[in-house]
Short mmCIF file of C-alpha atoms in Angstrom, two decimals:
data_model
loop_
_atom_site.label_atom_id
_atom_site.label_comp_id
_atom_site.label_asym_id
_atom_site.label_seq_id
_atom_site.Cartn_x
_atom_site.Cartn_y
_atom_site.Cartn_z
CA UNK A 127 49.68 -28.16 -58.58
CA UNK A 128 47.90 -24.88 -59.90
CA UNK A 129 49.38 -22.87 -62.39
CA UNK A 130 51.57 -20.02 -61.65
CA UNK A 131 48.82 -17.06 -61.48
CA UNK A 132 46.10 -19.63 -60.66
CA UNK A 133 43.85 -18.80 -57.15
CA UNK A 134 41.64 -21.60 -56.48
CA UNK A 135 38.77 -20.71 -53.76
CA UNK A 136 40.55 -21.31 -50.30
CA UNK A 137 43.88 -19.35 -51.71
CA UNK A 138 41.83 -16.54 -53.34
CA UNK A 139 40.19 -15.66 -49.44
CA UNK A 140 43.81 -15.03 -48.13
CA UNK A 141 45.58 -13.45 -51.51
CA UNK A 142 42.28 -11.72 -52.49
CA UNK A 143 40.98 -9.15 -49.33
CA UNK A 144 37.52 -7.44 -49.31
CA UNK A 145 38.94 -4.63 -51.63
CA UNK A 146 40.67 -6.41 -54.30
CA UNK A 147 40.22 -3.95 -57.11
CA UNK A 148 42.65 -3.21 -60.04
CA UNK A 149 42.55 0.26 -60.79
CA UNK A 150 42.67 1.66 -64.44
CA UNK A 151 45.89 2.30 -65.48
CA UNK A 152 46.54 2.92 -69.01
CA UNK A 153 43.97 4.30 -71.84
CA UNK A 154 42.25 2.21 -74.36
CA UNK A 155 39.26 2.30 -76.28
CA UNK A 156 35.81 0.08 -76.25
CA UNK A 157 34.86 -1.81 -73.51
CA UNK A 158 36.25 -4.56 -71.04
CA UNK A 159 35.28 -7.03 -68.59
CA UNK A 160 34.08 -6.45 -64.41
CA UNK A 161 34.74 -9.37 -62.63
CA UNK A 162 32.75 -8.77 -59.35
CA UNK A 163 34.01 -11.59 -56.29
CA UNK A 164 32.19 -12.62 -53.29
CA UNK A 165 35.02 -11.35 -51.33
CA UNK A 166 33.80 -7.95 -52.01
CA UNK A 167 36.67 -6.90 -54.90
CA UNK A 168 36.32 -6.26 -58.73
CA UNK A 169 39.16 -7.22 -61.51
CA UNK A 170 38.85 -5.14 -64.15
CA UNK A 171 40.79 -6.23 -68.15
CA UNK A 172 39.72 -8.62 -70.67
CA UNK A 173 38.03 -11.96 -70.44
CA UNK A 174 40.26 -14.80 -72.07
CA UNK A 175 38.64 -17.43 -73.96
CA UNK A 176 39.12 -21.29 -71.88
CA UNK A 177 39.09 -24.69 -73.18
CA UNK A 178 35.06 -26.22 -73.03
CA UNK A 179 36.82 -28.55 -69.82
CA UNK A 180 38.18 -25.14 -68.18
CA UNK A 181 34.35 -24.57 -66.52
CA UNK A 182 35.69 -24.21 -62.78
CA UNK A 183 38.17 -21.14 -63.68
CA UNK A 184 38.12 -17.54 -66.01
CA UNK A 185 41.35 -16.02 -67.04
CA UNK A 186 40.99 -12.20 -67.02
CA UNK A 187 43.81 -10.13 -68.51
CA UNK A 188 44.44 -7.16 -66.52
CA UNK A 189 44.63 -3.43 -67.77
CA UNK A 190 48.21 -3.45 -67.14
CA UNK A 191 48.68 -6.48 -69.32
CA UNK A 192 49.17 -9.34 -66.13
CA UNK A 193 46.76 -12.22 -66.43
CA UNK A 194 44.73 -13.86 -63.23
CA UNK A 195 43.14 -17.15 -63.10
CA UNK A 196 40.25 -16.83 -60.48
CA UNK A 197 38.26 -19.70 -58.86
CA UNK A 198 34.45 -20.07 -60.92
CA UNK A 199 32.89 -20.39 -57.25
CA UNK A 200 34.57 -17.08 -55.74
CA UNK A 201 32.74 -14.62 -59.17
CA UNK A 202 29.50 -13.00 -57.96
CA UNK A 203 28.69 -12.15 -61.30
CA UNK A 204 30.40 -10.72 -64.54
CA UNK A 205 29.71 -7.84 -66.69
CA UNK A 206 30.80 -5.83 -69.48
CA UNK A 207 31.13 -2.17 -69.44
CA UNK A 208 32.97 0.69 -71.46
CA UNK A 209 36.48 1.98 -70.55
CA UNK A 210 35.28 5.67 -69.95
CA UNK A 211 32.95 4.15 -66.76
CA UNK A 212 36.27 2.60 -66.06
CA UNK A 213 38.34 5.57 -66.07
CA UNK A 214 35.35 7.61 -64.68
CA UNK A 215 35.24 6.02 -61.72
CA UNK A 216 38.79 5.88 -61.03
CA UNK A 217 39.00 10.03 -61.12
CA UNK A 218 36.35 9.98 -59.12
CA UNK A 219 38.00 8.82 -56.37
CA UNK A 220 40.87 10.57 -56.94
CA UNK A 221 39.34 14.21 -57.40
CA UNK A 222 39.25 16.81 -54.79
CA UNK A 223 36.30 17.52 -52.50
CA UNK A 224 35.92 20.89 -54.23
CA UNK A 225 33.02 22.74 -56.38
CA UNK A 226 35.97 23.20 -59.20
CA UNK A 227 37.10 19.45 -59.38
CA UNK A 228 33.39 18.39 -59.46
CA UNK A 229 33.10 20.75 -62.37
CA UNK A 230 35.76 19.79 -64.23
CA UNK A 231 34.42 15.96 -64.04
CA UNK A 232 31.48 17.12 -65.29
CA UNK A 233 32.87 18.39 -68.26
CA UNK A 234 34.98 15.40 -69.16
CA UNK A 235 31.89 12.99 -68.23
CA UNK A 236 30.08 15.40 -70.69
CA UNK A 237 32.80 15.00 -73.84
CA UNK A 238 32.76 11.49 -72.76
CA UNK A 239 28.95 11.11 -73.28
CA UNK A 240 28.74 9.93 -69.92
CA UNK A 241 25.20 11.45 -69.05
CA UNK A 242 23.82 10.02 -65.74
CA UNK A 243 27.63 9.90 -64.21
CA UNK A 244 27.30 13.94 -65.47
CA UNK A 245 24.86 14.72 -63.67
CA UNK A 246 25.96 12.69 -60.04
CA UNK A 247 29.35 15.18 -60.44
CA UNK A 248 27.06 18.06 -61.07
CA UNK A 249 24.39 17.44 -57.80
CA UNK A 250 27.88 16.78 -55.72
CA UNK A 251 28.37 20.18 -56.74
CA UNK A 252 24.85 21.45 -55.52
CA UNK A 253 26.10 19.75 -52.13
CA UNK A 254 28.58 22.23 -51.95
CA UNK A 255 26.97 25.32 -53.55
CA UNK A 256 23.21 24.70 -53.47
CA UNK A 257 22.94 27.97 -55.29
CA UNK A 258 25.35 27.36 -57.77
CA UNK A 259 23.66 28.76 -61.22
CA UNK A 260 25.36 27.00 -63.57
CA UNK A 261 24.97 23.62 -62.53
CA UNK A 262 21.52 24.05 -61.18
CA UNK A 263 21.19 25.38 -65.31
CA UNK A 264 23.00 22.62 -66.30
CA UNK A 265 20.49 20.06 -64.33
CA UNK A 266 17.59 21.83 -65.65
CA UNK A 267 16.69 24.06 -62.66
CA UNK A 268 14.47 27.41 -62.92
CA UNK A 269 14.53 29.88 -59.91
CA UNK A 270 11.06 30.42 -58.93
CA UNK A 271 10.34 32.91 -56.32
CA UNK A 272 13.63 32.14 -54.67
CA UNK A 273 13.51 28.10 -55.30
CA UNK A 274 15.02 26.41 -57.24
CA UNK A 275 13.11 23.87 -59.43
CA UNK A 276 13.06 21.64 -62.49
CA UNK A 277 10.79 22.15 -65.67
CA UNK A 278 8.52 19.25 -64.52
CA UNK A 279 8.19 20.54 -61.28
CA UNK A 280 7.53 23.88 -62.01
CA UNK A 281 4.87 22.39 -64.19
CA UNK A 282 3.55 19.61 -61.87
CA UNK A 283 3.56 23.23 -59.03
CA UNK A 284 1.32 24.63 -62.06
CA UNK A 285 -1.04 21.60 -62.35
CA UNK A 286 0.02 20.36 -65.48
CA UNK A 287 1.28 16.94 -66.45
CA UNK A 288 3.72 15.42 -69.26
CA UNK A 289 1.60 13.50 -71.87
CA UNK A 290 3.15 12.20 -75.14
CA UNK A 291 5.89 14.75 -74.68
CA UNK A 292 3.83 17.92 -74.36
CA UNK A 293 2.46 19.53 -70.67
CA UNK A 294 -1.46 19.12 -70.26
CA UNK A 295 -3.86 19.91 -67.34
CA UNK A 296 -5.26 16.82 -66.05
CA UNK A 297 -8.33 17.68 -66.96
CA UNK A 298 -7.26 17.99 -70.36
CA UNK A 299 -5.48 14.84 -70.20
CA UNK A 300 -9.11 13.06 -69.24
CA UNK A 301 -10.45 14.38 -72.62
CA UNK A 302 -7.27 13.37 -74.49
CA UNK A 303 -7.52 9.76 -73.35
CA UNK A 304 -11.76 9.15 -73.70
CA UNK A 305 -13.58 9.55 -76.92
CA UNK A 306 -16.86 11.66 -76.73
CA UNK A 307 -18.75 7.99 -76.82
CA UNK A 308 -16.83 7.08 -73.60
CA UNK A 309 -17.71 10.63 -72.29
CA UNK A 310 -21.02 10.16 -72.46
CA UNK A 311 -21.31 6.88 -71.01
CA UNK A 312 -19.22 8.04 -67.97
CA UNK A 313 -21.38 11.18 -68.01
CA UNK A 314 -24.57 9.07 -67.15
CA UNK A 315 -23.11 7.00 -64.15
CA UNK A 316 -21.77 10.22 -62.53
CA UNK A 317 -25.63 10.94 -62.06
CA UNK A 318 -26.39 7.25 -60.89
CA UNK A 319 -23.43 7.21 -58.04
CA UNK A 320 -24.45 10.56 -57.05
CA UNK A 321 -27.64 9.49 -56.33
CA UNK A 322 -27.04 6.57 -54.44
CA UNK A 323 -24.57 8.62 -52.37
CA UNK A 324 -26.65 10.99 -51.39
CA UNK A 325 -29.21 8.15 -50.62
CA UNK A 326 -26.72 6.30 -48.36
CA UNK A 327 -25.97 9.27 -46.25
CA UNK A 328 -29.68 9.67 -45.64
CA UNK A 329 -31.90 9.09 -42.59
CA UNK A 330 -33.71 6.11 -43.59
CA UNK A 331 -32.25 2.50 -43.04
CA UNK A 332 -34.29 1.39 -46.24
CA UNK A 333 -32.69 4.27 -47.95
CA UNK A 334 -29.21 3.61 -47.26
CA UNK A 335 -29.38 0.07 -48.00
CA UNK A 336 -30.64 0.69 -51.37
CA UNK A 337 -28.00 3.19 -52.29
CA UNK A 338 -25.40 0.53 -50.71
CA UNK A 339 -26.77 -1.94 -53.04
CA UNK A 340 -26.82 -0.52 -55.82
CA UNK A 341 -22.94 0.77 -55.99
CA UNK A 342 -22.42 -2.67 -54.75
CA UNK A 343 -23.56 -4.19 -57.32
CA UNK A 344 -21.90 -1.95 -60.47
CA UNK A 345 -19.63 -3.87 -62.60
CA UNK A 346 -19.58 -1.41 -65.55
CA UNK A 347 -15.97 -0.03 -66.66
CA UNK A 348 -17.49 3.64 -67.79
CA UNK A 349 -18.60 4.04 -63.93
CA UNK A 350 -14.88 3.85 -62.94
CA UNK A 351 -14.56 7.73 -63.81
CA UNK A 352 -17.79 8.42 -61.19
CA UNK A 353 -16.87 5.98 -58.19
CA UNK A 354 -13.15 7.38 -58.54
CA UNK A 355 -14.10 11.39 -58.64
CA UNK A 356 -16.99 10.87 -56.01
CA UNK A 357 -15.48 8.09 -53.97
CA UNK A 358 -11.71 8.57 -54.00
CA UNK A 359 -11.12 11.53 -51.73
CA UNK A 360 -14.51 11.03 -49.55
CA UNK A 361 -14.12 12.34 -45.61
CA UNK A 362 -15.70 8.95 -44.96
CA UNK A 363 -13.21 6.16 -45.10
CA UNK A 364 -16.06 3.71 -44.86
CA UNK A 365 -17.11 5.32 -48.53
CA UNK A 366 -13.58 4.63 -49.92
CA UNK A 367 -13.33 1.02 -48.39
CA UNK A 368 -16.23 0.47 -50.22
CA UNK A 369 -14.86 1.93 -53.36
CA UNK A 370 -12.14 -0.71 -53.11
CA UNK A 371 -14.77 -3.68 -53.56
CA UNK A 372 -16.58 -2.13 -55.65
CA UNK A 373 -13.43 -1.50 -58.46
CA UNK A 374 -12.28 -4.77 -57.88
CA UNK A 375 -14.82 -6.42 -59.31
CA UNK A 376 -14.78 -3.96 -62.54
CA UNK A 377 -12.82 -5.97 -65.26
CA UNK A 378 -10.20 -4.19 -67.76
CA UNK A 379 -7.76 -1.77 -66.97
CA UNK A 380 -9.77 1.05 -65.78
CA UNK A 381 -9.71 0.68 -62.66
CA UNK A 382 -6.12 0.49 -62.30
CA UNK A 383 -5.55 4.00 -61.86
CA UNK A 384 -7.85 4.77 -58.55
CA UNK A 385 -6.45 1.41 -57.18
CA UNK A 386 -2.96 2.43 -57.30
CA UNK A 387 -4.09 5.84 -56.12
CA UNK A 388 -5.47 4.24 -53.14
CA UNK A 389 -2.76 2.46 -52.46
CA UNK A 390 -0.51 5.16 -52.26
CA UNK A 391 -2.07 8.07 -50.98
CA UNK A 392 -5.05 7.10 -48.67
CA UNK A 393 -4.09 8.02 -45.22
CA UNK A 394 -5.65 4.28 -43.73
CA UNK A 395 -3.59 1.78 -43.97
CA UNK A 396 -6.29 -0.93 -44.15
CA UNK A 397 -8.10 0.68 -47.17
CA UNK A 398 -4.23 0.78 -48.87
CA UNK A 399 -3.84 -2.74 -48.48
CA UNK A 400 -6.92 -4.09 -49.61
CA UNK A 401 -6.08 -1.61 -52.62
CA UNK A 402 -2.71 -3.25 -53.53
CA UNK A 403 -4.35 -6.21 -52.62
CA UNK A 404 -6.87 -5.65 -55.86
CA UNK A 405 -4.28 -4.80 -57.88
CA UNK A 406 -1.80 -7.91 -57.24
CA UNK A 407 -4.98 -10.18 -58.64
CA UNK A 408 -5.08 -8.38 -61.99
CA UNK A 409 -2.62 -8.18 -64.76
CA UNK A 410 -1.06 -4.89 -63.77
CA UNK A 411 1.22 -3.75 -66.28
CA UNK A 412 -0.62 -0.82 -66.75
CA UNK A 413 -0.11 0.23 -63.25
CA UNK A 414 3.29 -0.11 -62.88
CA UNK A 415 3.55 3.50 -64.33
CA UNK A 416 1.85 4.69 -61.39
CA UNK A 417 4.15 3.26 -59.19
CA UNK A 418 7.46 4.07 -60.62
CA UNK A 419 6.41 7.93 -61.03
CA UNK A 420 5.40 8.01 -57.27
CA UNK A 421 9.22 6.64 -56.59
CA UNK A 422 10.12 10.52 -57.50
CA UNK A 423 7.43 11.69 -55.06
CA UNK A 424 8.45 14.95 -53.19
CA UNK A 425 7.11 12.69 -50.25
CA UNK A 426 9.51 9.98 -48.91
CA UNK A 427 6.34 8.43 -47.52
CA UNK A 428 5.06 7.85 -51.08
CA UNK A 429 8.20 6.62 -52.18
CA UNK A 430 8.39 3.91 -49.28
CA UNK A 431 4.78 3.01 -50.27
CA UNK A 432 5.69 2.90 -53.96
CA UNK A 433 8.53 0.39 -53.10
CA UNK A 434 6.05 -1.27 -51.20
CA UNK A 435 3.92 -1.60 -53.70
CA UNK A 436 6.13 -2.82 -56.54
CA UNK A 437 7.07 -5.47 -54.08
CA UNK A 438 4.03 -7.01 -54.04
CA UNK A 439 3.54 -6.75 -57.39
CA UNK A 440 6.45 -8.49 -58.17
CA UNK A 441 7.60 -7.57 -61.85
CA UNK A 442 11.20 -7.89 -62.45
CA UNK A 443 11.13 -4.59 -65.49
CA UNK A 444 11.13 -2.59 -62.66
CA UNK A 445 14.59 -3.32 -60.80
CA UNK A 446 16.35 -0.21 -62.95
CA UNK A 447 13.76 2.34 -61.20
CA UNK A 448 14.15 0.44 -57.65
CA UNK A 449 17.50 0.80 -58.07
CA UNK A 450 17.24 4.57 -58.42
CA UNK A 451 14.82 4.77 -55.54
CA UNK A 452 17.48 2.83 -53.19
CA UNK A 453 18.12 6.30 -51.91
CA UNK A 454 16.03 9.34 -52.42
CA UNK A 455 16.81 13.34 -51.66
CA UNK A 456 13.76 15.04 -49.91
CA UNK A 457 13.53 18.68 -48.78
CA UNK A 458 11.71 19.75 -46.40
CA UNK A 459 10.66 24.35 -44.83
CA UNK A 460 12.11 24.70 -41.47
CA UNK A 461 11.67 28.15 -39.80
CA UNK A 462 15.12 28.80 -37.76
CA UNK A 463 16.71 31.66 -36.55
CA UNK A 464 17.79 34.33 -38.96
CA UNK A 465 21.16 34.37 -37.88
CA UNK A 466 23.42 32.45 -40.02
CA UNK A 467 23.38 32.10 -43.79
CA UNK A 468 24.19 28.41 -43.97
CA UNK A 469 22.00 25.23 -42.44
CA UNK A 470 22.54 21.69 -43.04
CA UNK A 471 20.47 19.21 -41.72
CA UNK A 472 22.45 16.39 -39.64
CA UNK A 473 21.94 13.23 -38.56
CA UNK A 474 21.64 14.22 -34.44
CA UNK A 475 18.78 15.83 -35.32
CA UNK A 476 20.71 19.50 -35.03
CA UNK A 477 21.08 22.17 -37.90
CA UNK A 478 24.98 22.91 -38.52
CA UNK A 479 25.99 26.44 -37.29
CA UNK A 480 22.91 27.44 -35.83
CA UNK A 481 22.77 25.29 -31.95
CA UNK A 482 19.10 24.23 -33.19
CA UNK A 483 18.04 21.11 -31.61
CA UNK A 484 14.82 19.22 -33.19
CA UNK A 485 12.45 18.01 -31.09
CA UNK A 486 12.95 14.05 -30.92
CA UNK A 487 9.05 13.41 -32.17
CA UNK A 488 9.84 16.13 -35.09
CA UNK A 489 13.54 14.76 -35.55
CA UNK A 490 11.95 11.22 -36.11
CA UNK A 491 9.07 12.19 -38.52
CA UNK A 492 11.62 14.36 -40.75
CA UNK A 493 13.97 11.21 -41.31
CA UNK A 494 10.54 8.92 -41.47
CA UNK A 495 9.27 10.97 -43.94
CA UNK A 496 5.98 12.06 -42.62
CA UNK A 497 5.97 15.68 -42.83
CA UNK A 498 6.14 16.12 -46.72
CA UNK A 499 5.68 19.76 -47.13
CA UNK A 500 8.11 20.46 -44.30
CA UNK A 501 7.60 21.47 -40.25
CA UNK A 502 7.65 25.02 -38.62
CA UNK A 503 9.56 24.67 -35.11
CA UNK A 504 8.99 27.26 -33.20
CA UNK A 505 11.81 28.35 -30.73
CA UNK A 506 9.97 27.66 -26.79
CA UNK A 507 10.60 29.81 -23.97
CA UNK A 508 13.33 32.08 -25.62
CA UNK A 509 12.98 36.18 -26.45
CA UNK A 510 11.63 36.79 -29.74
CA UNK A 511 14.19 37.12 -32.43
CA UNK A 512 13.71 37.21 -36.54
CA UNK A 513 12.88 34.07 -38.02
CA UNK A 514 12.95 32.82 -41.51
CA UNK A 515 11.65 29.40 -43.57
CA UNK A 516 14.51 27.37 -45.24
CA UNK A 517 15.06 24.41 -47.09
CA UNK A 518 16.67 21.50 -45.82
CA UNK A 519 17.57 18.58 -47.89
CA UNK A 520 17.70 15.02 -46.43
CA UNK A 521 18.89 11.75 -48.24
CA UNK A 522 16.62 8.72 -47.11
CA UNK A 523 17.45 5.38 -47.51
CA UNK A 524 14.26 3.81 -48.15
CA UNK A 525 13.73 0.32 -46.56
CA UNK A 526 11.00 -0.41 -48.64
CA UNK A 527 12.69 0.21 -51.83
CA UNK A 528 15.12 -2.41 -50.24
CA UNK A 529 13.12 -5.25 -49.95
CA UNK A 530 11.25 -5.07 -53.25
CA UNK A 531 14.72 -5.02 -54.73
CA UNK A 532 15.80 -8.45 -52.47
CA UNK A 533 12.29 -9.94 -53.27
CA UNK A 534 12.26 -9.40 -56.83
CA UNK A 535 15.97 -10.45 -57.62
CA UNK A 536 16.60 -12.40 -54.59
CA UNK A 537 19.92 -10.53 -54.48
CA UNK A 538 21.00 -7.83 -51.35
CA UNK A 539 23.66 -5.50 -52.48
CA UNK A 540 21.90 -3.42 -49.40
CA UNK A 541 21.96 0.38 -50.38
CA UNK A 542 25.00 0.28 -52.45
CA UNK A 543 23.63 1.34 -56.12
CA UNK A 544 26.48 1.07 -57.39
CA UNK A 545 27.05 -2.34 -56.83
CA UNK A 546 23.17 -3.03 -58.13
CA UNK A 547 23.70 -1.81 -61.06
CA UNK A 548 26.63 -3.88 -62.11
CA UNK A 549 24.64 -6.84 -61.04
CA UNK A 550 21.82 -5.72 -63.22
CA UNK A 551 23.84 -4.88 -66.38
CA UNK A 552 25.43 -8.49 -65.77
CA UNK A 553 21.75 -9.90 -66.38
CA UNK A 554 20.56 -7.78 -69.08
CA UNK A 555 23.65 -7.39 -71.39
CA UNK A 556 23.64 -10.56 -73.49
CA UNK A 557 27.00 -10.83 -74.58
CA UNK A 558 28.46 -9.70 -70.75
CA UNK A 559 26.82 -12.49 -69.48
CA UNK A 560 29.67 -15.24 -69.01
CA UNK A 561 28.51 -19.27 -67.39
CA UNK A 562 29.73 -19.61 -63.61
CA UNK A 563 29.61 -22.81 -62.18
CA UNK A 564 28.66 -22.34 -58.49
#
């Protein structure tokens, strides 16, 4: 016989259904215990402290003051997380579809010093009111010309970059990270790769072998700066799959940069892989950076190669910023008929309120990704009428992103962040973490 609240494993599947969640009902302060089961459900309350001998069974002590004995085996994992998430979350589902309610979350995620959960209410509102000034101000949006865009993009639009806290050129940034010894030594191989360059796209064979061997042959970390600016964005892809060889057998952490580069921005996929291919032999800590910024890339295509990327790279620090990848907002300039003031982007390829039909090749390389400054379609066969660019937003969820996530953890919550990020607290949060026997 079980005790009286006790739900051992074959019980639990019957009592327990694929939403078993206990809801917050009452207001308390300081934190308490997420039970997450296999099933699918959460218990929510207090973790109760079990005899050494109890190992196959937790006691959890409900919000509403009931106690439930669940079956070790049926826990997923367990985690520890303040009441206002609790209570958050629980208004959230109970809120109105409306730009107020969304508002009015806001503020009480704000007194709560609920930041990121802040500013989910406050892009909910942007769903509804993409113009809306106040919470585009609140998020740290500047209207540009008629678009609306964050401080770092406005910068990034400008050519500037964040360094140390503080915007700089990227030339600027160059100077701020060499000393005027390392200058000088870079200075001198600039002439030496030019050279050879220039001798490899001559007419004679003898010529262009020479050149060849000679950047073959360079194993010097102050040439890195030269084979990157003279190599890196060459019309020849030959010249940039021979850039690859050549960094990879520079040691130290210089060439990290135009490797990761490579990887995700060259437009052959060959000379990408042997890039990330460099990189996964080498200690690449330092080029991790590289790839989480491109997970915020304007370009979903980046962001799937940045997920690719990490994968095969394989370090477990990043699982916070693959979590925030698992689904990505992209916007991309349509010109439509000027005949409606509202346009939404849906998922049979039409515009809402406007009949506009994307072509299927068009529909498929907006959702894929591949047109990262937007597409013109141009109306065939009809009477002229006025046209106009807009904005179109698009969520992705990005497949990549995915499977870095279920190779690096070896856990699949699929695309649910939510659900990720309970599994990752469980992990990280020392005292949250509570022994199941499996």
């Amino acid at each position: 016989m079980f005790p009286e609240h006790f739900l051992p494993s074959s019980r639990l599947a019957l009592s327990v259904p694929l939403l078993f969640t206990l809801i917050l009902s009452q207001q308390t302060s300081g934190h308490c215990d997420l039970i997450k089961l296999k099933a699918g459900g959460e218990i929510r309350g207090k973790l109760q402290k079990l005899p050494s001998e109890s190992g196959e069974a937790r006691i959890i002590e409900t919000l509403t003051g009931g106690k439930i004995t669940v079956d070790a085996q049926q826990i997923e994992f367990i985690t520890n997380r303040p009441l206002s998430v609790e209570e958050y979350e629980s208004r959230s589902k109970s809120i109105a579809d409306t730009v107020d309610a969304h508002l009015e979350l806001a503020n009480w995620c704000s007194e709560n010093h609920l930041i990121s959960q802040r500013h989910a209410e406050l892009e909910k509102v942007l769903l509804l009111e993409p113009d809306h000034s106040k919470a585009r101000a609140a998020l740290g949006y500047t209207n540009r010309d008629g678009e609306w865009m964050t401080r770092d993009e406005l910068m990034r639009k400008n050519g500037y970059i964040k360094y140390k806290g503080r915007y700089v050129s990227t030339a600027e940034l160059e100077l701020l990270e060499k000393n005027e010894a390392d200058l000088a030594e870079e200075r001198k191989w600039f002439k030496k790769v030019k050279l050879w360059l220039s001798l490899m796209n001559s007419n004679n064979a003898q010529l262009q072998q020479e050149g060849l061997k000679n950047i073959q042959s360079i194993n010097d970390p102050f040439a890195v700066s030269a084979l990157a600016r003279l190599m890196g964005k060459h019309e020849n892809y030959l010249i940039r799959s021979l850039l690859v060889t050549t960094l990879s057998q520079i040691t130290g952490d210089k060439p990290l940069r135009p490797l990761a580069e490579l990887a995700l921005s060259d437009p052959v996929q060959a000379i990408r892989e042997s890039a990330l291919q460099a990189l996964s032999r080498r200690d690449v800590s330092q080029a991790i950076v590289y790839f989480i910024e491109a997970l915020k890339n304007s370009s979903n295509l980046i962001v799937q190669r940045a997920g690719k990327g990490l994968e095969v790279i394989g370090d477990k620090s990043v699982v916070p910023e693959l979590i925030s990848a698992l689904v990505t907002t992209h916007t991309y300039r349509v010109r439509v008929p000027d005949t409606t003031t509202t346009y939404s982007f849906g998922t049979n390829g039409t515009f809402g309120n406007t009949g506009v039909v994307l072509p299927p090749d068009i529909e498929a390389g907006l959702l894929a990704g591949r047109y990262p400054n937007g597409v013109i379609v141009l109306p065939s066969q009809q009477p002229k009428i006025p046209m106009r660019t807009i904005s179109v937003k698009h969520n992705h969820q990005n497949e990549a992103v995915l499977s870095a996530l279920q190779e690096i953890t070896q856990q699949n919550f699929g695309y649910n962040q939510r659900l990720w990020q309970l599994w990752w607290s469980s992990t990280q949060n020392k005292a949250g973490i509570i022994p199941v026997v499996q």
